[in-house]
Amino acid sequence: MKTLYHILPIFLLFIGFQSFAQTPEQQKMIDKALKMRDSIMESLNLEDVQKQADQQQKQVELDKKANTKTSPIPTAAKSEDKYWKNTLASDKDKKLKNWNKGAADLVFNYAYDSRNDKINYVKVGAIKVDGSIELNPTDKIPVLQPLNHFKNSNNFFDIHNPDSYQYSNEKAGFKLNPYLLVYQDGQQIGILTIGNSAKVTLNLLTPGDLYFGDEGYILSWVYVDEACAIKANENWSGDLSNTGTPIMVETNVVYNLDFNPGWNMVKTEVIGTYEFPNAPEEDRSRYKKHKHTTIASVPNDATYFFRSAVQY
């Protein structure tokens, strides 16, 4: 091809002479040059050369594409299930599966000591090295609040009108916790809740999730220094939204709690669900009824849920 680039200017120069008068000798030279041009053009077959060059260029481009490593499309991250994050559950033998934290104490906290920046508590049980759970609360709680303070300290916030509460022996000392703290070497490593639903046992401890309608129950531990009772039965209708978009529901909440002096247990049931599938996750469901009753012992179908302190 380089030879062709040198010869062509000469051909053009000779061809340009054709527009002027030439001598016989010059005309011979021009005719010879034209013959040489035709012979070279024919032998080179420039059209085929150009086609071949185009094909080669296309092949080079295809090879480049084939050899180019394409970045893989990132897979969507699996959404984390908050109900099972850092959570262990017991098996049918009431033993925490995959427990590997060693022996730990189960404690009932009753006050915060601001002077020493620590939680005051009494031991009510233990988690053994193999994950099995023992509960045997016997100690007295030294610091209690009057029973009628419950209307201002109810962890479940499901009664809207405080006048709905009716108390018997309202000055009796009272303390309720819907969980036990798990301590090891003087440090809290998590909490233990008891119920039949991972969702309910977390929702009823989380301010923004208290009104969710995932059905099931959670158990609470109660200590009182005298026999007393809490009764309530409230029918309520209104907005139970978290996100600002109204979620209008009708609810019924019943408290039927009779306490004996010492340790007691309360079962809080979430019954019935309003479903809002098109609402944000924060407003996906609402309960229809809460039922609070005193029970004598942990139900046979109950599961123990340990949740690591990482999330609290």
Tab-separated table of C-alpha atoms in Angstrom:
chain	number	residue	atom	x	y	z
A	1	MET	CA	0.000	0.000	0.000
A	2	LYS	CA	2.914	2.366	0.746
A	3	THR	CA	4.237	1.793	-2.847
A	4	LEU	CA	0.848	2.776	-4.209
A	5	TYR	CA	0.913	6.032	-2.245
A	6	HIS	CA	4.218	6.962	-3.935
A	7	ILE	CA	3.149	6.036	-7.472
A	8	LEU	CA	-0.288	7.678	-7.545
A	9	PRO	CA	0.986	11.292	-7.409
A	10	ILE	CA	3.071	10.554	-10.466
A	11	PHE	CA	0.047	9.188	-12.291
A	12	LEU	CA	-1.947	12.277	-11.387
A	13	LEU	CA	0.829	14.533	-12.604
A	14	PHE	CA	0.977	12.752	-15.931
A	15	ILE	CA	-2.786	12.754	-16.301
A	16	GLY	CA	-2.844	16.501	-15.675
A	17	PHE	CA	-0.643	16.976	-18.700
A	18	GLN	CA	-3.419	15.627	-20.917
A	19	SER	CA	-5.238	18.991	-20.798
A	20	PHE	CA	-2.249	20.655	-22.497
A	21	ALA	CA	-0.662	20.103	-25.865
A	22	GLN	CA	1.835	17.238	-25.750
A	23	THR	CA	4.647	16.217	-28.058
A	24	PRO	CA	4.533	12.669	-29.516
A	25	GLU	CA	7.239	11.653	-27.055
A	26	GLN	CA	5.231	13.048	-24.100
A	27	GLN	CA	2.072	11.306	-25.290
A	28	LYS	CA	3.934	7.971	-25.333
A	29	MET	CA	5.021	8.572	-21.761
A	30	ILE	CA	1.440	9.386	-20.710
A	31	ASP	CA	0.034	6.292	-22.442
A	32	LYS	CA	2.668	4.139	-20.751
A	33	ALA	CA	1.838	5.639	-17.346
A	34	LEU	CA	-1.899	5.069	-17.826
A	35	LYS	CA	-1.265	1.439	-18.740
A	36	MET	CA	0.909	1.070	-15.655
A	37	ARG	CA	-1.876	2.636	-13.507
A	38	ASP	CA	-4.528	0.313	-14.915
A	39	SER	CA	-2.277	-2.694	-14.397
A	40	ILE	CA	-1.492	-1.740	-10.797
A	41	MET	CA	-5.134	-0.909	-9.980
A	42	GLU	CA	-6.241	-4.226	-11.444
A	43	SER	CA	-3.582	-6.231	-9.609
A	44	LEU	CA	-4.290	-4.490	-6.317
A	45	ASN	CA	-8.063	-4.654	-6.749
A	46	LEU	CA	-8.539	-1.762	-4.314
A	47	GLU	CA	-12.274	-2.444	-3.823
A	48	ASP	CA	-11.535	-5.951	-2.551
A	49	VAL	CA	-8.682	-4.585	-0.447
A	50	GLN	CA	-11.027	-2.059	1.140
A	51	LYS	CA	-13.642	-4.733	1.848
A	52	GLN	CA	-10.989	-6.940	3.398
A	53	ALA	CA	-9.745	-4.051	5.525
A	54	ASP	CA	-13.288	-3.332	6.733
A	55	GLN	CA	-13.795	-6.981	7.653
A	56	GLN	CA	-10.524	-7.049	9.552
A	57	GLN	CA	-11.504	-3.908	11.469
A	58	LYS	CA	-14.872	-5.411	12.411
A	59	GLN	CA	-13.170	-8.607	13.578
A	60	VAL	CA	-10.776	-6.586	15.752
A	61	GLU	CA	-13.725	-4.790	17.356
A	62	LEU	CA	-15.530	-8.102	17.970
A	63	ASP	CA	-12.391	-9.575	19.526
A	64	LYS	CA	-12.078	-6.570	21.829
A	65	LYS	CA	-15.677	-6.965	22.992
A	66	ALA	CA	-15.187	-10.686	23.528
A	67	ASN	CA	-12.055	-10.137	25.586
A	68	THR	CA	-13.521	-7.332	27.638
A	69	LYS	CA	-14.451	-8.546	31.138
A	70	THR	CA	-17.888	-7.306	31.977
A	71	SER	CA	-18.571	-6.411	35.593
A	72	PRO	CA	-21.127	-8.782	37.118
A	73	ILE	CA	-24.463	-7.280	38.041
A	74	PRO	CA	-24.438	-6.925	41.826
A	75	THR	CA	-26.978	-9.132	43.520
A	76	ALA	CA	-29.469	-7.401	45.759
A	77	ALA	CA	-28.513	-7.588	49.415
A	78	LYS	CA	-30.795	-9.864	51.353
A	79	SER	CA	-32.956	-7.782	53.622
A	80	GLU	CA	-32.118	-8.424	57.232
A	81	ASP	CA	-34.858	-9.847	59.428
A	82	LYS	CA	-34.824	-7.552	62.450
A	83	TYR	CA	-36.821	-10.067	64.480
A	84	TRP	CA	-34.001	-12.600	64.314
A	85	LYS	CA	-31.013	-10.270	64.332
A	86	ASN	CA	-28.628	-11.331	67.125
A	87	THR	CA	-31.351	-13.653	68.420
A	88	LEU	CA	-31.334	-17.213	69.745
A	89	ALA	CA	-34.479	-19.207	70.488
A	90	SER	CA	-35.022	-22.214	72.737
A	91	ASP	CA	-35.932	-25.668	71.500
A	92	LYS	CA	-38.662	-27.945	72.838
A	93	ASP	CA	-36.449	-28.738	75.844
A	94	LYS	CA	-36.321	-25.034	76.773
A	95	LYS	CA	-32.643	-24.876	75.868
A	96	LEU	CA	-31.216	-22.038	73.756
A	97	LYS	CA	-30.012	-23.473	70.447
A	98	ASN	CA	-26.387	-22.673	69.501
A	99	TRP	CA	-25.703	-21.034	72.854
A	100	ASN	CA	-21.921	-20.539	73.208
A	101	LYS	CA	-21.574	-17.702	75.694
A	102	GLY	CA	-21.092	-19.795	78.805
A	103	ALA	CA	-22.961	-19.444	82.094
A	104	ALA	CA	-24.938	-16.229	82.649
A	105	ASP	CA	-27.327	-14.755	85.210
A	106	LEU	CA	-30.957	-13.776	84.602
A	107	VAL	CA	-31.835	-10.668	86.595
A	108	PHE	CA	-34.876	-8.464	87.241
A	109	ASN	CA	-33.953	-4.759	87.287
A	110	TYR	CA	-35.935	-2.491	89.565
A	111	ALA	CA	-34.109	0.864	89.673
A	112	TYR	CA	-31.279	2.909	88.211
A	113	ASP	CA	-28.575	4.162	90.560
A	114	SER	CA	-27.567	7.486	88.991
A	115	ARG	CA	-24.901	8.174	91.622
A	116	ASN	CA	-22.983	5.026	90.715
A	117	ASP	CA	-24.275	4.823	87.104
A	118	LYS	CA	-25.512	1.273	87.415
A	119	ILE	CA	-28.702	-0.760	87.314
A	120	ASN	CA	-29.970	-2.262	90.547
A	121	TYR	CA	-31.358	-5.779	90.177
A	122	VAL	CA	-32.020	-9.115	91.831
A	123	LYS	CA	-31.096	-12.497	90.401
A	124	VAL	CA	-34.094	-14.599	89.325
A	125	GLY	CA	-32.459	-17.414	87.367
A	126	ALA	CA	-29.621	-18.486	85.125
A	127	ILE	CA	-28.590	-19.697	81.694
A	128	LYS	CA	-26.332	-22.731	82.030
A	129	VAL	CA	-23.279	-23.450	79.916
A	130	ASP	CA	-25.332	-25.731	77.660
A	131	GLY	CA	-28.010	-23.033	77.095
A	132	SER	CA	-30.646	-24.529	79.392
A	133	ILE	CA	-32.678	-21.998	81.371
A	134	GLU	CA	-33.535	-22.033	85.059
A	135	LEU	CA	-36.000	-19.588	86.629
A	136	ASN	CA	-36.584	-19.398	90.366
A	137	PRO	CA	-37.294	-15.858	91.608
A	138	THR	CA	-37.261	-15.704	95.414
A	139	ASP	CA	-35.661	-12.407	96.439
A	140	LYS	CA	-37.769	-9.437	97.486
A	141	ILE	CA	-37.676	-6.233	95.445
A	142	PRO	CA	-36.545	-3.421	97.790
A	143	VAL	CA	-37.716	-0.442	95.691
A	144	LEU	CA	-41.296	-0.347	94.376
A	145	GLN	CA	-43.775	2.235	93.092
A	146	PRO	CA	-47.470	2.461	94.035
A	147	LEU	CA	-49.721	0.343	91.861
A	148	ASN	CA	-51.679	3.357	90.604
A	149	HIS	CA	-48.495	4.710	88.976
A	150	PHE	CA	-48.934	1.960	86.383
A	151	LYS	CA	-51.123	4.269	84.271
A	152	ASN	CA	-48.037	6.445	83.676
A	153	SER	CA	-45.476	3.649	83.326
A	154	ASN	CA	-47.291	0.966	81.330
A	155	ASN	CA	-44.746	-0.446	78.873
A	156	PHE	CA	-47.459	-1.299	76.339
A	157	PHE	CA	-49.158	2.127	76.097
A	158	ASP	CA	-52.395	0.525	74.883
A	159	ILE	CA	-54.874	2.324	77.167
A	160	HIS	CA	-55.653	5.807	75.848
A	161	ASN	CA	-57.893	7.047	78.660
A	162	PRO	CA	-56.150	6.752	82.078
A	163	ASP	CA	-59.560	6.717	83.761
A	164	SER	CA	-60.099	3.275	82.220
A	165	TYR	CA	-57.820	1.745	84.872
A	166	GLN	CA	-59.487	0.487	88.038
A	167	TYR	CA	-57.207	-0.440	90.954
A	168	SER	CA	-57.653	-2.575	94.025
A	169	ASN	CA	-55.268	-1.573	96.856
A	170	GLU	CA	-53.783	1.102	94.645
A	171	LYS	CA	-51.046	1.987	97.151
A	172	ALA	CA	-49.506	-1.487	97.043
A	173	GLY	CA	-45.885	-1.602	95.882
A	174	PHE	CA	-45.589	-2.785	92.270
A	175	LYS	CA	-42.990	-3.437	89.571
A	176	LEU	CA	-43.488	-5.029	86.120
A	177	ASN	CA	-40.878	-5.958	83.484
A	178	PRO	CA	-41.742	-7.663	80.164
A	179	TYR	CA	-38.158	-9.031	79.955
A	180	LEU	CA	-35.230	-10.199	82.053
A	181	LEU	CA	-31.703	-8.861	81.689
A	182	VAL	CA	-28.863	-11.294	80.962
A	183	TYR	CA	-25.671	-10.520	82.900
A	184	GLN	CA	-22.232	-12.053	82.692
A	185	ASP	CA	-19.232	-10.955	84.772
A	186	GLY	CA	-21.158	-7.893	85.925
A	187	GLN	CA	-21.986	-6.728	82.371
A	188	GLN	CA	-25.282	-6.915	80.481
A	189	ILE	CA	-24.922	-9.068	77.363
A	190	GLY	CA	-28.571	-9.155	76.287
A	191	ILE	CA	-32.184	-9.647	77.313
A	192	LEU	CA	-34.444	-12.671	77.639
A	193	THR	CA	-38.099	-12.561	76.621
A	194	ILE	CA	-40.662	-15.338	76.835
A	195	GLY	CA	-43.602	-15.884	74.460
A	196	ASN	CA	-44.683	-17.802	71.382
A	197	SER	CA	-43.734	-15.275	68.683
A	198	ALA	CA	-40.402	-13.649	67.832
A	199	LYS	CA	-42.329	-10.712	66.339
A	200	VAL	CA	-44.598	-10.081	69.309
A	201	THR	CA	-41.786	-10.403	71.854
A	202	LEU	CA	-39.850	-7.704	70.019
A	203	ASN	CA	-42.727	-5.476	68.881
A	204	LEU	CA	-44.054	-5.038	72.418
A	205	LEU	CA	-40.630	-3.830	73.540
A	206	THR	CA	-40.117	-1.387	70.654
A	207	PRO	CA	-41.878	2.006	70.909
A	208	GLY	CA	-42.576	2.346	67.179
A	209	ASP	CA	-43.869	-1.223	66.862
A	210	LEU	CA	-46.150	-1.467	69.903
A	211	TYR	CA	-49.354	-1.352	67.850
A	212	PHE	CA	-48.386	-3.968	65.243
A	213	GLY	CA	-50.916	-6.765	64.834
A	214	ASP	CA	-48.587	-9.776	64.612
A	215	GLU	CA	-50.495	-12.265	66.729
A	216	GLY	CA	-49.010	-14.065	69.707
A	217	TYR	CA	-48.096	-13.339	73.310
A	218	ILE	CA	-45.336	-12.162	75.626
A	219	LEU	CA	-44.900	-12.838	79.354
A	220	SER	CA	-44.074	-10.188	81.949
A	221	TRP	CA	-42.647	-10.618	85.438
A	222	VAL	CA	-44.381	-8.731	88.261
A	223	TYR	CA	-43.498	-8.242	91.905
A	224	VAL	CA	-45.934	-6.767	94.451
A	225	ASP	CA	-45.638	-6.442	98.221
A	226	GLU	CA	-49.376	-6.816	98.887
A	227	ALA	CA	-52.365	-8.398	97.215
A	228	CYS	CA	-53.781	-6.001	94.608
A	229	ALA	CA	-55.421	-5.850	91.181
A	230	ILE	CA	-55.646	-3.871	87.927
A	231	LYS	CA	-58.795	-3.953	85.805
A	232	ALA	CA	-59.580	-2.169	82.536
A	233	ASN	CA	-61.739	-2.648	79.453
A	234	GLU	CA	-61.381	0.045	76.823
A	235	ASN	CA	-62.937	0.191	73.363
A	236	TRP	CA	-61.163	2.828	71.317
A	237	SER	CA	-61.158	4.029	67.715
A	238	GLY	CA	-58.674	6.378	66.107
A	239	ASP	CA	-55.422	6.799	64.208
A	240	LEU	CA	-52.578	4.400	65.026
A	241	SER	CA	-50.181	5.458	62.248
A	242	ASN	CA	-46.430	5.901	62.597
A	243	THR	CA	-45.722	7.589	59.265
A	244	GLY	CA	-48.316	10.381	59.220
A	245	THR	CA	-50.710	8.714	56.803
A	246	PRO	CA	-53.813	7.969	58.903
A	247	ILE	CA	-54.415	4.351	59.886
A	248	MET	CA	-57.913	4.302	61.370
A	249	VAL	CA	-58.741	1.250	63.500
A	250	GLU	CA	-60.966	0.081	66.336
A	251	THR	CA	-59.288	-1.648	69.287
A	252	ASN	CA	-60.289	-3.375	72.503
A	253	VAL	CA	-57.883	-3.651	75.441
A	254	VAL	CA	-58.621	-5.744	78.516
A	255	TYR	CA	-56.647	-5.863	81.790
A	256	ASN	CA	-57.720	-8.582	84.197
A	257	LEU	CA	-54.817	-8.746	86.634
A	258	ASP	CA	-55.020	-10.128	90.169
A	259	PHE	CA	-51.707	-10.203	92.042
A	260	ASN	CA	-50.657	-12.195	95.091
A	261	PRO	CA	-47.863	-10.886	97.355
A	262	GLY	CA	-44.495	-11.729	95.877
A	263	TRP	CA	-43.779	-12.860	92.296
A	264	ASN	CA	-46.468	-13.011	89.604
A	265	MET	CA	-46.626	-13.531	85.847
A	266	VAL	CA	-48.705	-11.675	83.223
A	267	LYS	CA	-49.592	-12.938	79.764
A	268	THR	CA	-50.165	-10.197	77.164
A	269	GLU	CA	-51.855	-11.473	74.004
A	270	VAL	CA	-52.123	-9.717	70.629
A	271	ILE	CA	-55.400	-10.899	69.106
A	272	GLY	CA	-56.659	-10.072	65.615
A	273	THR	CA	-54.924	-8.087	62.892
A	274	TYR	CA	-55.797	-5.196	60.618
A	275	GLU	CA	-53.704	-5.593	57.447
A	276	PHE	CA	-52.562	-2.628	55.358
A	277	PRO	CA	-50.477	-4.235	52.560
A	278	ASN	CA	-50.003	-1.001	50.596
A	279	ALA	CA	-48.794	0.999	53.596
A	280	PRO	CA	-45.093	1.499	54.452
A	281	GLU	CA	-43.485	-1.183	56.599
A	282	GLU	CA	-43.938	1.051	59.637
A	283	ASP	CA	-47.713	0.842	59.152
A	284	ARG	CA	-48.141	-2.655	57.726
A	285	SER	CA	-50.520	-3.996	60.415
A	286	ARG	CA	-52.415	-3.025	63.562
A	287	TYR	CA	-53.867	-5.081	66.373
A	288	LYS	CA	-57.569	-5.509	67.100
A	289	LYS	CA	-57.315	-6.611	70.721
A	290	HIS	CA	-54.840	-6.794	73.613
A	291	LYS	CA	-55.676	-9.125	76.475
A	292	HIS	CA	-53.667	-9.010	79.731
A	293	THR	CA	-54.210	-11.794	82.294
A	294	THR	CA	-52.307	-13.215	85.268
A	295	ILE	CA	-51.138	-16.826	84.893
A	296	ALA	CA	-49.648	-19.313	87.331
A	297	SER	CA	-46.707	-20.585	85.253
A	298	VAL	CA	-44.932	-20.423	81.889
A	299	PRO	CA	-47.174	-22.048	79.197
A	300	ASN	CA	-45.957	-25.276	77.606
A	301	ASP	CA	-45.813	-23.702	74.122
A	302	ALA	CA	-43.624	-20.792	75.242
A	303	THR	CA	-40.248	-20.078	73.632
A	304	TYR	CA	-37.336	-18.289	75.305
A	305	PHE	CA	-35.730	-15.625	73.101
A	306	PHE	CA	-32.232	-14.322	73.879
A	307	ARG	CA	-31.365	-11.075	72.107
A	308	SER	CA	-27.837	-9.758	72.169
A	309	ALA	CA	-27.206	-6.370	73.774
A	310	VAL	CA	-25.668	-5.260	70.431
A	311	GLN	CA	-29.092	-4.056	69.245
A	312	TYR	CA	-30.113	-2.252	72.435
